[in-house]
Short mmCIF file of C-alpha atoms in Angstrom, two decimals:
data_model
loop_
_atom_site.label_atom_id
_atom_site.label_comp_id
_atom_site.label_asym_id
_atom_site.label_seq_id
_atom_site.Cartn_x
_atom_site.Cartn_y
_atom_site.Cartn_z
CA UNK A 1 28.70 16.51 12.23
CA UNK A 2 24.89 16.14 13.23
CA UNK A 3 24.13 12.85 13.12
CA UNK A 4 21.78 9.95 14.75
CA UNK A 5 22.92 6.37 15.76
CA UNK A 6 20.63 3.53 16.33
CA UNK A 7 23.19 0.92 17.51
CA UNK A 8 20.74 -2.28 17.23
CA UNK A 9 19.46 -2.74 13.43
CA UNK A 10 17.28 -5.60 14.34
CA UNK A 11 15.65 -6.84 17.73
CA UNK A 12 13.52 -9.49 18.74
CA UNK A 13 11.32 -9.89 21.86
CA UNK A 14 8.74 -12.03 23.04
CA UNK A 15 5.17 -10.79 23.23
CA UNK A 16 4.82 -9.32 26.65
CA UNK A 17 8.76 -8.68 27.72
CA UNK A 18 10.19 -5.47 28.15
CA UNK A 19 11.84 -3.34 25.25
CA UNK A 20 14.68 -0.78 25.19
CA UNK A 21 15.79 0.72 21.80
CA UNK A 22 19.12 2.63 21.53
CA UNK A 23 19.45 6.04 20.33
CA UNK A 24 22.36 8.37 20.36
CA UNK A 25 23.02 11.71 18.97
CA UNK A 26 25.87 14.09 18.32
CA UNK A 27 25.21 17.57 18.19
CA UNK A 28 26.51 20.73 20.06
CA UNK A 29 23.81 21.73 21.64
CA UNK A 30 20.51 20.14 23.36
CA UNK A 31 18.22 19.14 19.83
CA UNK A 32 14.92 18.44 19.57
CA UNK A 33 14.59 14.63 20.12
CA UNK A 34 11.52 12.49 18.20
CA UNK A 35 10.58 8.83 18.18
CA UNK A 36 8.41 7.70 14.72
CA UNK A 37 6.94 4.27 14.05
CA UNK A 38 6.59 3.14 10.93
CA UNK A 39 4.29 -0.31 10.10
CA UNK A 40 4.98 -1.88 6.72
CA UNK A 41 3.57 0.19 3.61
CA UNK A 42 2.78 2.82 5.79
CA UNK A 43 4.86 6.53 6.38
CA UNK A 44 6.42 7.29 9.61
CA UNK A 45 4.19 8.06 12.64
CA UNK A 46 5.22 10.12 15.61
CA UNK A 47 5.34 8.49 19.12
CA UNK A 48 7.03 11.05 21.02
CA UNK A 49 8.99 14.18 21.29
CA UNK A 50 11.49 15.91 23.72
CA UNK A 51 11.96 19.46 23.60
CA UNK A 52 13.22 20.43 27.42
CA UNK A 53 12.05 19.78 31.18
CA UNK A 54 11.31 16.53 32.41
CA UNK A 55 13.75 14.13 30.89
CA UNK A 56 11.52 11.71 30.63
CA UNK A 57 8.80 11.80 28.27
CA UNK A 58 5.42 9.47 27.57
CA UNK A 59 4.20 8.52 24.15
CA UNK A 60 1.12 7.22 22.44
CA UNK A 61 0.86 3.21 22.59
CA UNK A 62 2.51 3.01 25.94
CA UNK A 63 5.89 4.29 24.99
CA UNK A 64 8.39 6.07 26.94
CA UNK A 65 12.09 7.83 26.12
CA UNK A 66 14.26 9.11 28.47
CA UNK A 67 16.41 11.83 27.70
CA UNK A 68 20.30 11.63 29.10
CA UNK A 69 22.43 14.91 28.20
CA UNK A 70 25.60 13.23 29.71
CA UNK A 71 25.33 10.13 27.29
CA UNK A 72 23.63 11.88 24.24
CA UNK A 73 21.20 9.45 24.60
CA UNK A 74 17.53 8.99 24.03
CA UNK A 75 16.31 5.77 24.16
CA UNK A 76 12.89 4.32 23.86
CA UNK A 77 11.42 2.02 26.20
CA UNK A 78 8.24 -0.14 26.76
CA UNK A 79 7.23 -2.09 29.84
CA UNK A 80 5.52 -4.73 28.02
CA UNK A 81 5.59 -5.23 24.16
CA UNK A 82 2.53 -6.28 22.35
CA UNK A 83 2.37 -8.08 18.91
CA UNK A 84 1.18 -5.40 17.21
CA UNK A 85 4.51 -3.01 18.14
CA UNK A 86 6.17 -5.15 15.69
CA UNK A 87 7.51 -2.23 13.03
CA UNK A 88 10.60 -0.47 12.15
CA UNK A 89 11.37 2.57 14.93
CA UNK A 90 13.30 5.71 14.26
CA UNK A 91 15.05 8.11 16.34
CA UNK A 92 15.28 11.49 14.98
CA UNK A 93 16.64 15.06 15.91
CA UNK A 94 15.77 18.67 14.42
CA UNK A 95 17.83 21.40 15.31
CA UNK A 96 17.39 25.58 15.33
CA UNK A 97 14.94 27.12 13.08
CA UNK A 98 15.06 25.13 9.91
CA UNK A 99 12.69 22.07 10.76
CA UNK A 100 14.94 19.80 8.95
CA UNK A 101 15.10 16.35 10.80
CA UNK A 102 18.02 14.17 10.66
CA UNK A 103 17.04 9.96 11.34
CA UNK A 104 18.75 7.35 12.28
CA UNK A 105 18.85 4.23 10.18
CA UNK A 106 16.36 2.66 12.18
CA UNK A 107 15.61 -0.58 14.20
CA UNK A 108 13.29 -3.31 13.22
CA UNK A 109 11.40 -4.70 16.09
CA UNK A 110 10.24 -8.43 15.71
CA UNK A 111 7.96 -9.88 18.21
CA UNK A 112 7.64 -13.62 19.21
CA UNK A 113 4.49 -14.92 20.26
CA UNK B 1 -8.33 16.12 8.85
CA UNK B 2 -6.93 13.58 6.00
CA UNK B 3 -3.08 13.58 6.79
CA UNK B 4 -1.03 13.90 4.01
CA UNK B 5 -1.85 12.60 0.75
CA UNK B 6 0.74 10.96 -1.85
CA UNK B 7 -0.18 9.79 -5.11
CA UNK B 8 0.22 7.35 -6.66
CA UNK B 9 0.88 4.74 -4.22
CA UNK B 10 2.97 2.65 -6.40
CA UNK B 11 4.58 3.91 -9.52
CA UNK B 12 6.26 1.35 -12.29
CA UNK B 13 8.13 2.65 -14.95
CA UNK B 14 10.95 2.11 -17.39
CA UNK B 15 14.07 3.99 -17.42
CA UNK B 16 14.62 6.91 -19.12
CA UNK B 17 10.82 7.81 -18.18
CA UNK B 18 9.58 11.00 -16.67
CA UNK B 19 8.12 10.42 -13.43
CA UNK B 20 6.08 12.88 -11.30
CA UNK B 21 4.88 11.97 -7.44
CA UNK B 22 2.35 14.30 -5.81
CA UNK B 23 2.08 15.48 -2.53
CA UNK B 24 -1.20 17.16 -0.76
CA UNK B 25 0.19 18.41 2.73
CA UNK B 26 -2.14 18.74 5.92
CA UNK B 27 -4.33 22.32 5.60
CA UNK B 28 -2.79 24.96 7.46
CA UNK B 29 0.96 23.41 7.53
CA UNK B 30 3.54 25.86 6.35
CA UNK B 31 6.50 23.53 5.62
CA UNK B 32 6.50 20.59 3.48
CA UNK B 33 9.44 17.77 2.81
CA UNK B 34 10.33 15.01 0.33
CA UNK B 35 12.27 11.86 1.57
CA UNK B 36 13.25 9.30 0.13
CA UNK B 37 13.68 5.73 1.91
CA UNK B 38 15.77 2.71 0.67
CA UNK B 39 17.25 -0.21 2.34
CA UNK B 40 21.08 1.03 1.50
CA UNK B 41 20.64 4.71 2.37
CA UNK B 42 17.72 4.78 5.04
CA UNK B 43 15.46 7.89 5.08
CA UNK B 44 17.18 10.70 3.09
CA UNK B 45 16.29 14.35 3.05
CA UNK B 46 15.72 15.66 -0.46
CA UNK B 47 14.47 19.13 -0.32
CA UNK B 48 12.10 20.97 2.06
CA UNK B 49 9.83 24.16 1.41
CA UNK B 50 8.37 27.01 3.96
CA UNK B 51 5.76 28.97 2.54
CA UNK B 52 6.05 27.44 -0.72
CA UNK B 53 9.83 28.58 -0.65
CA UNK B 54 12.67 25.78 -1.38
CA UNK B 55 14.95 26.25 1.68
CA UNK B 56 17.41 23.55 1.35
CA UNK B 57 17.71 20.97 -1.76
CA UNK B 58 21.25 20.04 -1.15
CA UNK B 59 20.01 16.45 -0.59
CA UNK B 60 18.25 16.26 -4.53
CA UNK B 61 20.92 13.49 -5.91
CA UNK B 62 21.22 15.29 -8.95
CA UNK B 63 19.49 17.60 -11.90
CA UNK B 64 17.37 14.87 -12.85
CA UNK B 65 15.67 15.47 -9.77
CA UNK B 66 13.41 18.35 -9.46
CA UNK B 67 10.36 19.82 -6.62
CA UNK B 68 8.16 22.73 -6.82
CA UNK B 69 5.40 23.70 -4.61
CA UNK B 70 2.99 26.02 -7.09
CA UNK B 71 0.86 26.77 -3.99
CA UNK B 72 0.25 25.79 -0.37
CA UNK B 73 -1.60 22.63 -0.97
CA UNK B 74 0.18 21.17 -3.88
CA UNK B 75 3.97 19.60 -4.39
CA UNK B 76 5.38 17.44 -6.61
CA UNK B 77 8.70 15.64 -7.23
CA UNK B 78 9.76 14.90 -10.72
CA UNK B 79 12.22 12.87 -11.79
CA UNK B 80 13.67 13.16 -15.56
CA UNK B 81 14.98 10.88 -16.89
CA UNK B 82 14.29 8.08 -14.51
CA UNK B 83 17.02 5.17 -13.99
CA UNK B 84 16.82 2.05 -11.79
CA UNK B 85 18.94 3.42 -9.08
CA UNK B 86 15.92 5.71 -8.47
CA UNK B 87 13.88 2.91 -7.02
CA UNK B 88 13.00 3.61 -3.35
CA UNK B 89 9.76 4.84 -1.46
CA UNK B 90 9.55 8.50 -2.04
CA UNK B 91 7.69 10.02 1.18
CA UNK B 92 6.08 13.34 1.64
CA UNK B 93 5.62 15.05 5.20
CA UNK B 94 4.54 18.26 6.55
CA UNK B 95 4.63 20.18 9.62
CA UNK B 96 3.20 23.05 11.44
CA UNK B 97 5.53 25.68 11.54
CA UNK B 98 8.78 24.35 10.15
CA UNK B 99 11.17 24.89 13.04
CA UNK B 100 13.16 22.40 14.64
CA UNK B 101 10.58 21.63 17.23
CA UNK B 102 7.52 20.72 14.85
CA UNK B 103 6.91 17.36 14.42
CA UNK B 104 6.66 16.04 10.76
CA UNK B 105 3.25 14.28 9.50
CA UNK B 106 4.28 11.55 6.68
CA UNK B 107 2.37 10.44 3.73
CA UNK B 108 2.13 6.65 3.17
CA UNK B 109 4.69 7.08 0.31
CA UNK B 110 5.24 6.52 -3.32
CA UNK B 111 6.76 3.27 -3.84
CA UNK B 112 8.57 3.82 -7.14
CA UNK B 113 10.28 0.93 -9.38
CA UNK B 114 12.24 2.12 -12.23
CA UNK B 115 13.03 -1.08 -14.66
#
């Protein structure tokens, strides 16, 4: 079955520390992969996407993600977290021509001063 | 670009009442999606349209839910009759092409509370 797993429901990091949010997917082929961020009371905003090619992709707000086919993973990283990064992060993938995205359960990021 | 516009932002209604949620997608986008977000179930795709035609409504919970897209710039999600378990945030999203590589653009959602 197609699925996305975000193992960490809640993560707390100190401001200025590095961040890695995990994402694993289950799909028979290489999917289209996305990370979205949701601030309180807002809709989801696209951070970055991977379709093919270079496995390390850069996104907005200083985020990057690396696609690892052997591990079926697409982890999100940021070298130095800012207090404004506190939000909920969703990994998702799309497949084929349907446009249908499957979302993980989300990871809530808390940033300590 | 105004983005995806949803109305109302908040809706409080009593059980048994009809609820209509509205969405205006980004101009030029061919696909529109309705999602529901709850703490227990996360983000669930309810239905999506491509070129105003419903493509997949397998996520619609039951017959009380219906969605329409009469034209390229407007969609509604209706719940009749509403129940307390329908309380959630409902998001509308649109995408340019409706293919798997086309990112979604989300509205700010409608928070529905059914008492």
